[in-house]
Amino acid sequence: MAAIVRLRREYHVVAWSIVVIIFLYFVLPIAGATEFSLAETVTETGKQTYGLDAYRMIFDYPEFIDALKVTLRLTVISVALSLVIMVPTVTMVHLGAKRYRRLVEFVSIQPLVIPPVVLVLGVLNFMPTSWKGTPNLLGFEYAILSMPFTFRALDAGLMNLDVKTIVDAARGLGASWFTVLVRIVAPNLRTGIFGAVFLTIALVLGEFTMASLMLWNTFPTWIATVGQSNASLSVALSVASLAFAWVLLVLISLADRKKKA
């Protein structure tokens, strides 16, 4: 009995040590970046002063609003495309096409394997000429790039749902497939959908390579451009975007809990 108690204590010590190390691994760089963005000047006595000048400076750049508008538009397009494509696909896989699950999973992870320049060139060759001169084309790129994350978020949500039973019941009562997906599957899958939405938004807010290859001034590319001349402002923008992502995650979690209650 004493040996079991000792093993449990050792297990808890190791587990908590791992948690603390992971916590510090993520928190210390963020804390350092926040401190750097708040640092202003060193006084004559050698004391460092802190303030919000770097954050106030963000709104002095008119390009900030333009880049933010483009990014928000791309966010809406990417989220809409991801849900329209992936929710029916993953639902059908769980309904009766489980033998194709490995194939769908394999296809969904290809954006992590294929170089971004190849994806960009492929979409450019496929899309109509009228679309190539608009940043909306990046929305299709981001929808493809988010497939590995949206598939797993939705797949995990459907794993905990007896989707075949509720779909058969709805179809038996005369509901169309559109009604089944929108009014039956989606409300029961809201946790997975919220997760997919958050991951897609986080991807759009941080994606740089495709936007730079297509020469569009999005929020991440603008941060990189500003960072070449003003490091404090660039870091402040990065911290602000990270804080926005955290707030968004908290709001999504609260909305999900509220609906469950």
mmCIF file of C-alpha atoms in Angstrom:
data_model
loop_
_atom_site.group_PDB
_atom_site.id
_atom_site.type_symbol
_atom_site.label_atom_id
_atom_site.label_comp_id
_atom_site.label_asym_id
_atom_site.label_seq_id
_atom_site.Cartn_x
_atom_site.Cartn_y
_atom_site.Cartn_z
ATOM 1 C CA MET A 1 0.000 0.000 0.000
ATOM 2 C CA ALA A 2 2.815 2.387 0.893
ATOM 3 C CA ALA A 3 4.492 1.635 -2.438
ATOM 4 C CA ILE A 4 1.286 2.498 -4.337
ATOM 5 C CA VAL A 5 0.943 5.784 -2.460
ATOM 6 C CA ARG A 6 4.584 6.621 -3.228
ATOM 7 C CA LEU A 7 4.085 5.850 -6.916
ATOM 8 C CA ARG A 8 1.019 8.079 -7.045
ATOM 9 C CA ARG A 9 2.938 10.929 -5.453
ATOM 10 C CA GLU A 10 5.790 10.515 -7.911
ATOM 11 C CA TYR A 11 3.296 10.448 -10.779
ATOM 12 C CA HIS A 12 1.672 13.697 -9.614
ATOM 13 C CA VAL A 13 5.079 15.352 -9.189
ATOM 14 C CA VAL A 14 6.151 14.368 -12.706
ATOM 15 C CA ALA A 15 2.782 15.355 -14.205
ATOM 16 C CA TRP A 16 2.761 18.777 -12.564
ATOM 17 C CA SER A 17 6.415 19.331 -13.505
ATOM 18 C CA ILE A 18 5.546 18.717 -17.163
ATOM 19 C CA VAL A 19 2.568 21.087 -16.927
ATOM 20 C CA VAL A 20 4.724 23.827 -15.377
ATOM 21 C CA ILE A 21 7.439 23.403 -18.020
ATOM 22 C CA ILE A 22 4.908 23.611 -20.857
ATOM 23 C CA PHE A 23 3.258 26.620 -19.212
ATOM 24 C CA LEU A 24 6.581 28.442 -18.902
ATOM 25 C CA TYR A 25 7.524 27.474 -22.472
ATOM 26 C CA PHE A 26 4.475 29.317 -23.799
ATOM 27 C CA VAL A 27 4.126 32.111 -21.251
ATOM 28 C CA LEU A 28 7.712 33.362 -20.946
ATOM 29 C CA PRO A 29 8.101 34.386 -24.623
ATOM 30 C CA ILE A 30 4.702 36.121 -24.524
ATOM 31 C CA ALA A 31 5.650 37.904 -21.301
ATOM 32 C CA GLY A 32 8.950 38.979 -22.836
ATOM 33 C CA ALA A 33 7.224 40.287 -25.964
ATOM 34 C CA THR A 34 4.684 42.183 -23.862
ATOM 35 C CA GLU A 35 7.432 43.743 -21.759
ATOM 36 C CA PHE A 36 9.310 44.781 -24.905
ATOM 37 C CA SER A 37 6.199 46.369 -26.443
ATOM 38 C CA LEU A 38 5.494 48.350 -23.263
ATOM 39 C CA ALA A 39 9.078 49.563 -22.760
ATOM 40 C CA GLU A 40 9.509 53.195 -23.717
ATOM 41 C CA THR A 41 12.612 55.078 -22.597
ATOM 42 C CA VAL A 42 15.359 54.864 -20.025
ATOM 43 C CA THR A 43 15.433 57.868 -17.696
ATOM 44 C CA GLU A 44 18.568 59.731 -16.651
ATOM 45 C CA THR A 45 18.708 57.626 -13.502
ATOM 46 C CA GLY A 46 18.834 54.478 -15.606
ATOM 47 C CA LYS A 47 15.262 53.423 -14.793
ATOM 48 C CA GLN A 48 13.149 51.837 -17.509
ATOM 49 C CA THR A 49 9.723 53.389 -18.041
ATOM 50 C CA TYR A 50 6.697 51.644 -19.482
ATOM 51 C CA GLY A 51 3.645 52.866 -21.317
ATOM 52 C CA LEU A 52 1.210 52.260 -24.161
ATOM 53 C CA ASP A 53 2.878 54.460 -26.783
ATOM 54 C CA ALA A 54 3.510 51.515 -29.119
ATOM 55 C CA TYR A 55 -0.167 50.526 -28.956
ATOM 56 C CA ARG A 56 -1.371 54.099 -29.497
ATOM 57 C CA MET A 57 0.939 54.343 -32.484
ATOM 58 C CA ILE A 58 -0.990 51.572 -34.262
ATOM 59 C CA PHE A 59 -3.825 53.918 -35.152
ATOM 60 C CA ASP A 60 -1.431 56.510 -36.582
ATOM 61 C CA TYR A 61 -0.926 54.247 -39.606
ATOM 62 C CA PRO A 62 -3.791 54.434 -42.132
ATOM 63 C CA GLU A 63 -2.574 51.151 -43.676
ATOM 64 C CA PHE A 64 -3.562 49.375 -40.459
ATOM 65 C CA ILE A 65 -7.292 49.830 -41.089
ATOM 66 C CA ASP A 66 -6.960 48.755 -44.722
ATOM 67 C CA ALA A 67 -4.996 45.623 -43.807
ATOM 68 C CA LEU A 68 -7.440 44.805 -41.019
ATOM 69 C CA LYS A 69 -10.429 45.154 -43.354
ATOM 70 C CA VAL A 70 -8.858 42.770 -45.872
ATOM 71 C CA THR A 71 -8.068 40.257 -43.132
ATOM 72 C CA LEU A 72 -11.589 40.412 -41.690
ATOM 73 C CA ARG A 73 -13.061 39.878 -45.156
ATOM 74 C CA LEU A 74 -10.783 36.901 -45.703
ATOM 75 C CA THR A 75 -11.776 35.545 -42.296
ATOM 76 C CA VAL A 76 -15.454 35.556 -43.207
ATOM 77 C CA ILE A 77 -14.799 33.932 -46.598
ATOM 78 C CA SER A 78 -12.488 31.285 -45.141
ATOM 79 C CA VAL A 79 -14.816 30.330 -42.292
ATOM 80 C CA ALA A 80 -17.843 30.145 -44.590
ATOM 81 C CA LEU A 81 -16.049 28.011 -47.192
ATOM 82 C CA SER A 82 -14.540 25.710 -44.563
ATOM 83 C CA LEU A 83 -17.892 25.010 -42.919
ATOM 84 C CA VAL A 84 -19.798 24.635 -46.200
ATOM 85 C CA ILE A 85 -17.251 22.121 -47.494
ATOM 86 C CA MET A 86 -16.221 20.234 -44.380
ATOM 87 C CA VAL A 87 -19.436 19.894 -42.342
ATOM 88 C CA PRO A 88 -21.329 17.932 -45.057
ATOM 89 C CA THR A 89 -18.191 15.952 -45.944
ATOM 90 C CA VAL A 90 -17.393 14.833 -42.398
ATOM 91 C CA THR A 91 -21.075 14.168 -41.712
ATOM 92 C CA MET A 92 -21.365 11.899 -44.748
ATOM 93 C CA VAL A 93 -18.221 10.051 -43.700
ATOM 94 C CA HIS A 94 -19.773 9.313 -40.305
ATOM 95 C CA LEU A 95 -23.163 8.423 -41.788
ATOM 96 C CA GLY A 96 -22.288 5.678 -44.216
ATOM 97 C CA ALA A 97 -18.943 6.199 -45.854
ATOM 98 C CA LYS A 98 -16.631 5.233 -42.997
ATOM 99 C CA ARG A 99 -14.550 3.162 -45.390
ATOM 100 C CA TYR A 100 -13.539 6.459 -47.013
ATOM 101 C CA ARG A 101 -12.538 8.063 -43.725
ATOM 102 C CA ARG A 102 -8.838 7.296 -44.225
ATOM 103 C CA LEU A 103 -8.980 8.751 -47.720
ATOM 104 C CA VAL A 104 -10.705 11.950 -46.562
ATOM 105 C CA GLU A 105 -8.250 12.286 -43.689
ATOM 106 C CA PHE A 106 -5.337 11.775 -46.084
ATOM 107 C CA VAL A 107 -6.665 14.445 -48.458
ATOM 108 C CA SER A 108 -7.278 16.871 -45.586
ATOM 109 C CA ILE A 109 -3.650 16.779 -44.425
ATOM 110 C CA GLN A 110 -2.213 17.509 -47.863
ATOM 111 C CA PRO A 111 -2.081 21.304 -47.264
ATOM 112 C CA LEU A 112 0.488 20.551 -44.543
ATOM 113 C CA VAL A 113 2.620 18.609 -47.019
ATOM 114 C CA ILE A 114 2.303 20.619 -50.235
ATOM 115 C CA PRO A 115 4.492 23.774 -50.298
ATOM 116 C CA PRO A 116 2.516 27.050 -50.140
ATOM 117 C CA VAL A 117 3.915 28.233 -53.477
ATOM 118 C CA VAL A 118 2.453 25.132 -55.160
ATOM 119 C CA LEU A 119 -0.953 25.771 -53.592
ATOM 120 C CA VAL A 120 -0.854 29.394 -54.701
ATOM 121 C CA LEU A 121 0.019 28.505 -58.286
ATOM 122 C CA GLY A 122 -2.614 25.774 -58.379
ATOM 123 C CA VAL A 123 -5.408 28.067 -57.216
ATOM 124 C CA LEU A 124 -4.257 30.833 -59.579
ATOM 125 C CA ASN A 125 -4.478 28.468 -62.551
ATOM 126 C CA PHE A 126 -7.889 27.164 -61.489
ATOM 127 C CA MET A 127 -9.702 30.402 -60.647
ATOM 128 C CA PRO A 128 -11.363 32.708 -63.217
ATOM 129 C CA THR A 129 -9.371 35.714 -64.375
ATOM 130 C CA SER A 130 -11.804 38.155 -62.724
ATOM 131 C CA TRP A 131 -10.996 36.655 -59.305
ATOM 132 C CA LYS A 132 -7.233 36.865 -59.670
ATOM 133 C CA GLY A 133 -7.162 40.618 -59.112
ATOM 134 C CA THR A 134 -9.000 40.514 -55.784
ATOM 135 C CA PRO A 135 -7.799 39.471 -52.317
ATOM 136 C CA ASN A 136 -10.881 37.239 -52.056
ATOM 137 C CA LEU A 137 -8.824 34.578 -53.793
ATOM 138 C CA LEU A 138 -6.839 34.237 -50.576
ATOM 139 C CA GLY A 139 -10.059 33.121 -48.862
ATOM 140 C CA PHE A 140 -10.021 29.949 -50.996
ATOM 141 C CA GLU A 141 -6.347 29.446 -50.161
ATOM 142 C CA TYR A 142 -7.027 29.752 -46.442
ATOM 143 C CA ALA A 143 -10.036 27.423 -46.640
ATOM 144 C CA ILE A 144 -7.750 24.787 -48.170
ATOM 145 C CA LEU A 145 -5.000 25.487 -45.647
ATOM 146 C CA SER A 146 -7.418 25.099 -42.712
ATOM 147 C CA MET A 147 -8.689 21.670 -43.827
ATOM 148 C CA PRO A 148 -6.384 19.644 -41.513
ATOM 149 C CA PHE A 149 -7.700 21.560 -38.494
ATOM 150 C CA THR A 150 -11.375 21.784 -39.422
ATOM 151 C CA PHE A 151 -11.543 18.090 -40.293
ATOM 152 C CA ARG A 152 -10.194 17.021 -36.913
ATOM 153 C CA ALA A 153 -12.326 19.471 -34.951
ATOM 154 C CA LEU A 154 -15.518 18.328 -36.697
ATOM 155 C CA ASP A 155 -14.509 14.668 -36.647
ATOM 156 C CA ALA A 156 -13.933 14.804 -32.888
ATOM 157 C CA GLY A 157 -17.340 16.428 -32.411
ATOM 158 C CA LEU A 158 -19.125 13.776 -34.469
ATOM 159 C CA MET A 159 -17.339 10.974 -32.629
ATOM 160 C CA ASN A 160 -19.382 11.875 -29.539
ATOM 161 C CA LEU A 161 -22.651 12.136 -31.478
ATOM 162 C CA ASP A 162 -24.959 9.350 -32.670
ATOM 163 C CA VAL A 163 -25.334 11.165 -35.956
ATOM 164 C CA LYS A 164 -26.808 8.215 -37.868
ATOM 165 C CA THR A 165 -29.757 7.886 -35.485
ATOM 166 C CA ILE A 166 -30.713 11.571 -35.451
ATOM 167 C CA VAL A 167 -30.273 11.927 -39.217
ATOM 168 C CA ASP A 168 -32.372 8.818 -39.941
ATOM 169 C CA ALA A 169 -35.073 10.134 -37.605
ATOM 170 C CA ALA A 170 -35.106 13.543 -39.300
ATOM 171 C CA ARG A 171 -35.133 12.041 -42.782
ATOM 172 C CA GLY A 172 -37.928 9.688 -41.746
ATOM 173 C CA LEU A 173 -40.016 12.708 -40.745
ATOM 174 C CA GLY A 174 -39.520 14.239 -44.205
ATOM 175 C CA ALA A 175 -36.697 16.702 -43.555
ATOM 176 C CA SER A 176 -34.502 17.617 -46.528
ATOM 177 C CA TRP A 177 -30.743 17.174 -46.407
ATOM 178 C CA PHE A 178 -30.291 20.942 -46.105
ATOM 179 C CA THR A 179 -32.632 21.014 -43.103
ATOM 180 C CA VAL A 180 -30.867 18.036 -41.569
ATOM 181 C CA LEU A 181 -27.456 19.686 -41.832
ATOM 182 C CA VAL A 182 -28.530 23.157 -40.716
ATOM 183 C CA ARG A 183 -31.145 22.394 -38.051
ATOM 184 C CA ILE A 184 -30.195 18.932 -36.816
ATOM 185 C CA VAL A 185 -26.474 18.274 -37.266
ATOM 186 C CA ALA A 186 -25.088 21.803 -36.819
ATOM 187 C CA PRO A 187 -26.743 22.537 -33.421
ATOM 188 C CA ASN A 188 -25.552 19.195 -32.036
ATOM 189 C CA LEU A 189 -22.093 19.751 -33.510
ATOM 190 C CA ARG A 190 -21.649 23.300 -32.253
ATOM 191 C CA THR A 191 -18.601 22.465 -30.106
ATOM 192 C CA GLY A 192 -16.766 21.049 -33.110
ATOM 193 C CA ILE A 193 -17.951 23.926 -35.304
ATOM 194 C CA PHE A 194 -16.796 26.503 -32.756
ATOM 195 C CA GLY A 195 -13.412 24.786 -32.622
ATOM 196 C CA ALA A 196 -13.140 24.747 -36.417
ATOM 197 C CA VAL A 197 -14.126 28.422 -36.608
ATOM 198 C CA PHE A 198 -11.566 29.441 -34.005
ATOM 199 C CA LEU A 199 -8.752 27.493 -35.675
ATOM 200 C CA THR A 200 -9.593 28.997 -39.069
ATOM 201 C CA ILE A 201 -9.651 32.524 -37.660
ATOM 202 C CA ALA A 202 -6.329 31.949 -35.898
ATOM 203 C CA LEU A 203 -4.839 30.709 -39.180
ATOM 204 C CA VAL A 204 -6.037 33.765 -41.123
ATOM 205 C CA LEU A 205 -4.704 36.124 -38.454
ATOM 206 C CA GLY A 206 -1.252 34.536 -38.610
ATOM 207 C CA GLU A 207 -0.777 33.366 -42.210
ATOM 208 C CA PHE A 208 2.018 35.232 -43.966
ATOM 209 C CA THR A 209 3.506 33.117 -46.781
ATOM 210 C CA MET A 210 0.541 32.918 -49.162
ATOM 211 C CA ALA A 211 -0.413 36.565 -48.692
ATOM 212 C CA SER A 212 3.146 37.697 -49.405
ATOM 213 C CA LEU A 213 3.410 35.439 -52.460
ATOM 214 C CA MET A 214 0.201 36.935 -53.855
ATOM 215 C CA LEU A 215 1.350 40.476 -52.929
ATOM 216 C CA TRP A 216 -1.685 41.357 -50.808
ATOM 217 C CA ASN A 217 -1.378 43.589 -47.753
ATOM 218 C CA THR A 218 -3.052 41.562 -45.018
ATOM 219 C CA PHE A 219 -2.652 42.018 -41.272
ATOM 220 C CA PRO A 220 0.313 39.585 -40.924
ATOM 221 C CA THR A 221 2.161 40.982 -43.954
ATOM 222 C CA TRP A 222 1.625 44.529 -42.704
ATOM 223 C CA ILE A 223 3.077 43.553 -39.310
ATOM 224 C CA ALA A 224 6.168 42.189 -41.074
ATOM 225 C CA THR A 225 6.518 45.380 -43.125
ATOM 226 C CA VAL A 226 6.154 47.647 -40.089
ATOM 227 C CA GLY A 227 8.630 45.502 -38.152
ATOM 228 C CA GLN A 228 11.383 46.502 -40.555
ATOM 229 C CA SER A 229 11.197 50.095 -39.366
ATOM 230 C CA ASN A 230 9.588 49.912 -35.916
ATOM 231 C CA ALA A 231 10.231 46.783 -33.857
ATOM 232 C CA SER A 232 8.190 47.935 -30.846
ATOM 233 C CA LEU A 233 5.105 48.559 -32.963
ATOM 234 C CA SER A 234 5.478 45.196 -34.697
ATOM 235 C CA VAL A 235 5.705 43.355 -31.371
ATOM 236 C CA ALA A 236 2.772 45.376 -29.991
ATOM 237 C CA LEU A 237 0.664 44.335 -32.984
ATOM 238 C CA SER A 238 1.627 40.696 -32.482
ATOM 239 C CA VAL A 239 0.727 40.828 -28.780
ATOM 240 C CA ALA A 240 -2.573 42.565 -29.580
ATOM 241 C CA SER A 241 -3.487 39.928 -32.181
ATOM 242 C CA LEU A 242 -2.610 37.161 -29.720
ATOM 243 C CA ALA A 243 -4.755 38.817 -27.043
ATOM 244 C CA PHE A 244 -7.612 39.091 -29.546
ATOM 245 C CA ALA A 245 -7.318 35.360 -30.320
ATOM 246 C CA TRP A 246 -7.438 34.526 -26.620
ATOM 247 C CA VAL A 247 -10.474 36.735 -26.037
ATOM 248 C CA LEU A 248 -12.167 35.161 -29.044
ATOM 249 C CA LEU A 249 -11.467 31.669 -27.690
ATOM 250 C CA VAL A 250 -12.944 32.631 -24.303
ATOM 251 C CA LEU A 251 -16.058 34.104 -25.953
ATOM 252 C CA ILE A 252 -16.532 30.977 -28.098
ATOM 253 C CA SER A 253 -16.167 28.764 -25.012
ATOM 254 C CA LEU A 254 -18.661 30.869 -23.065
ATOM 255 C CA ALA A 255 -21.141 30.814 -25.955
ATOM 256 C CA ASP A 256 -20.829 27.046 -26.199
ATOM 257 C CA ARG A 257 -21.379 26.577 -22.476
ATOM 258 C CA LYS A 258 -24.346 28.937 -22.491
ATOM 259 C CA LYS A 259 -26.048 26.980 -25.280
ATOM 260 C CA LYS A 260 -25.386 23.685 -23.509
ATOM 261 C CA ALA A 261 -26.917 25.058 -20.315
#
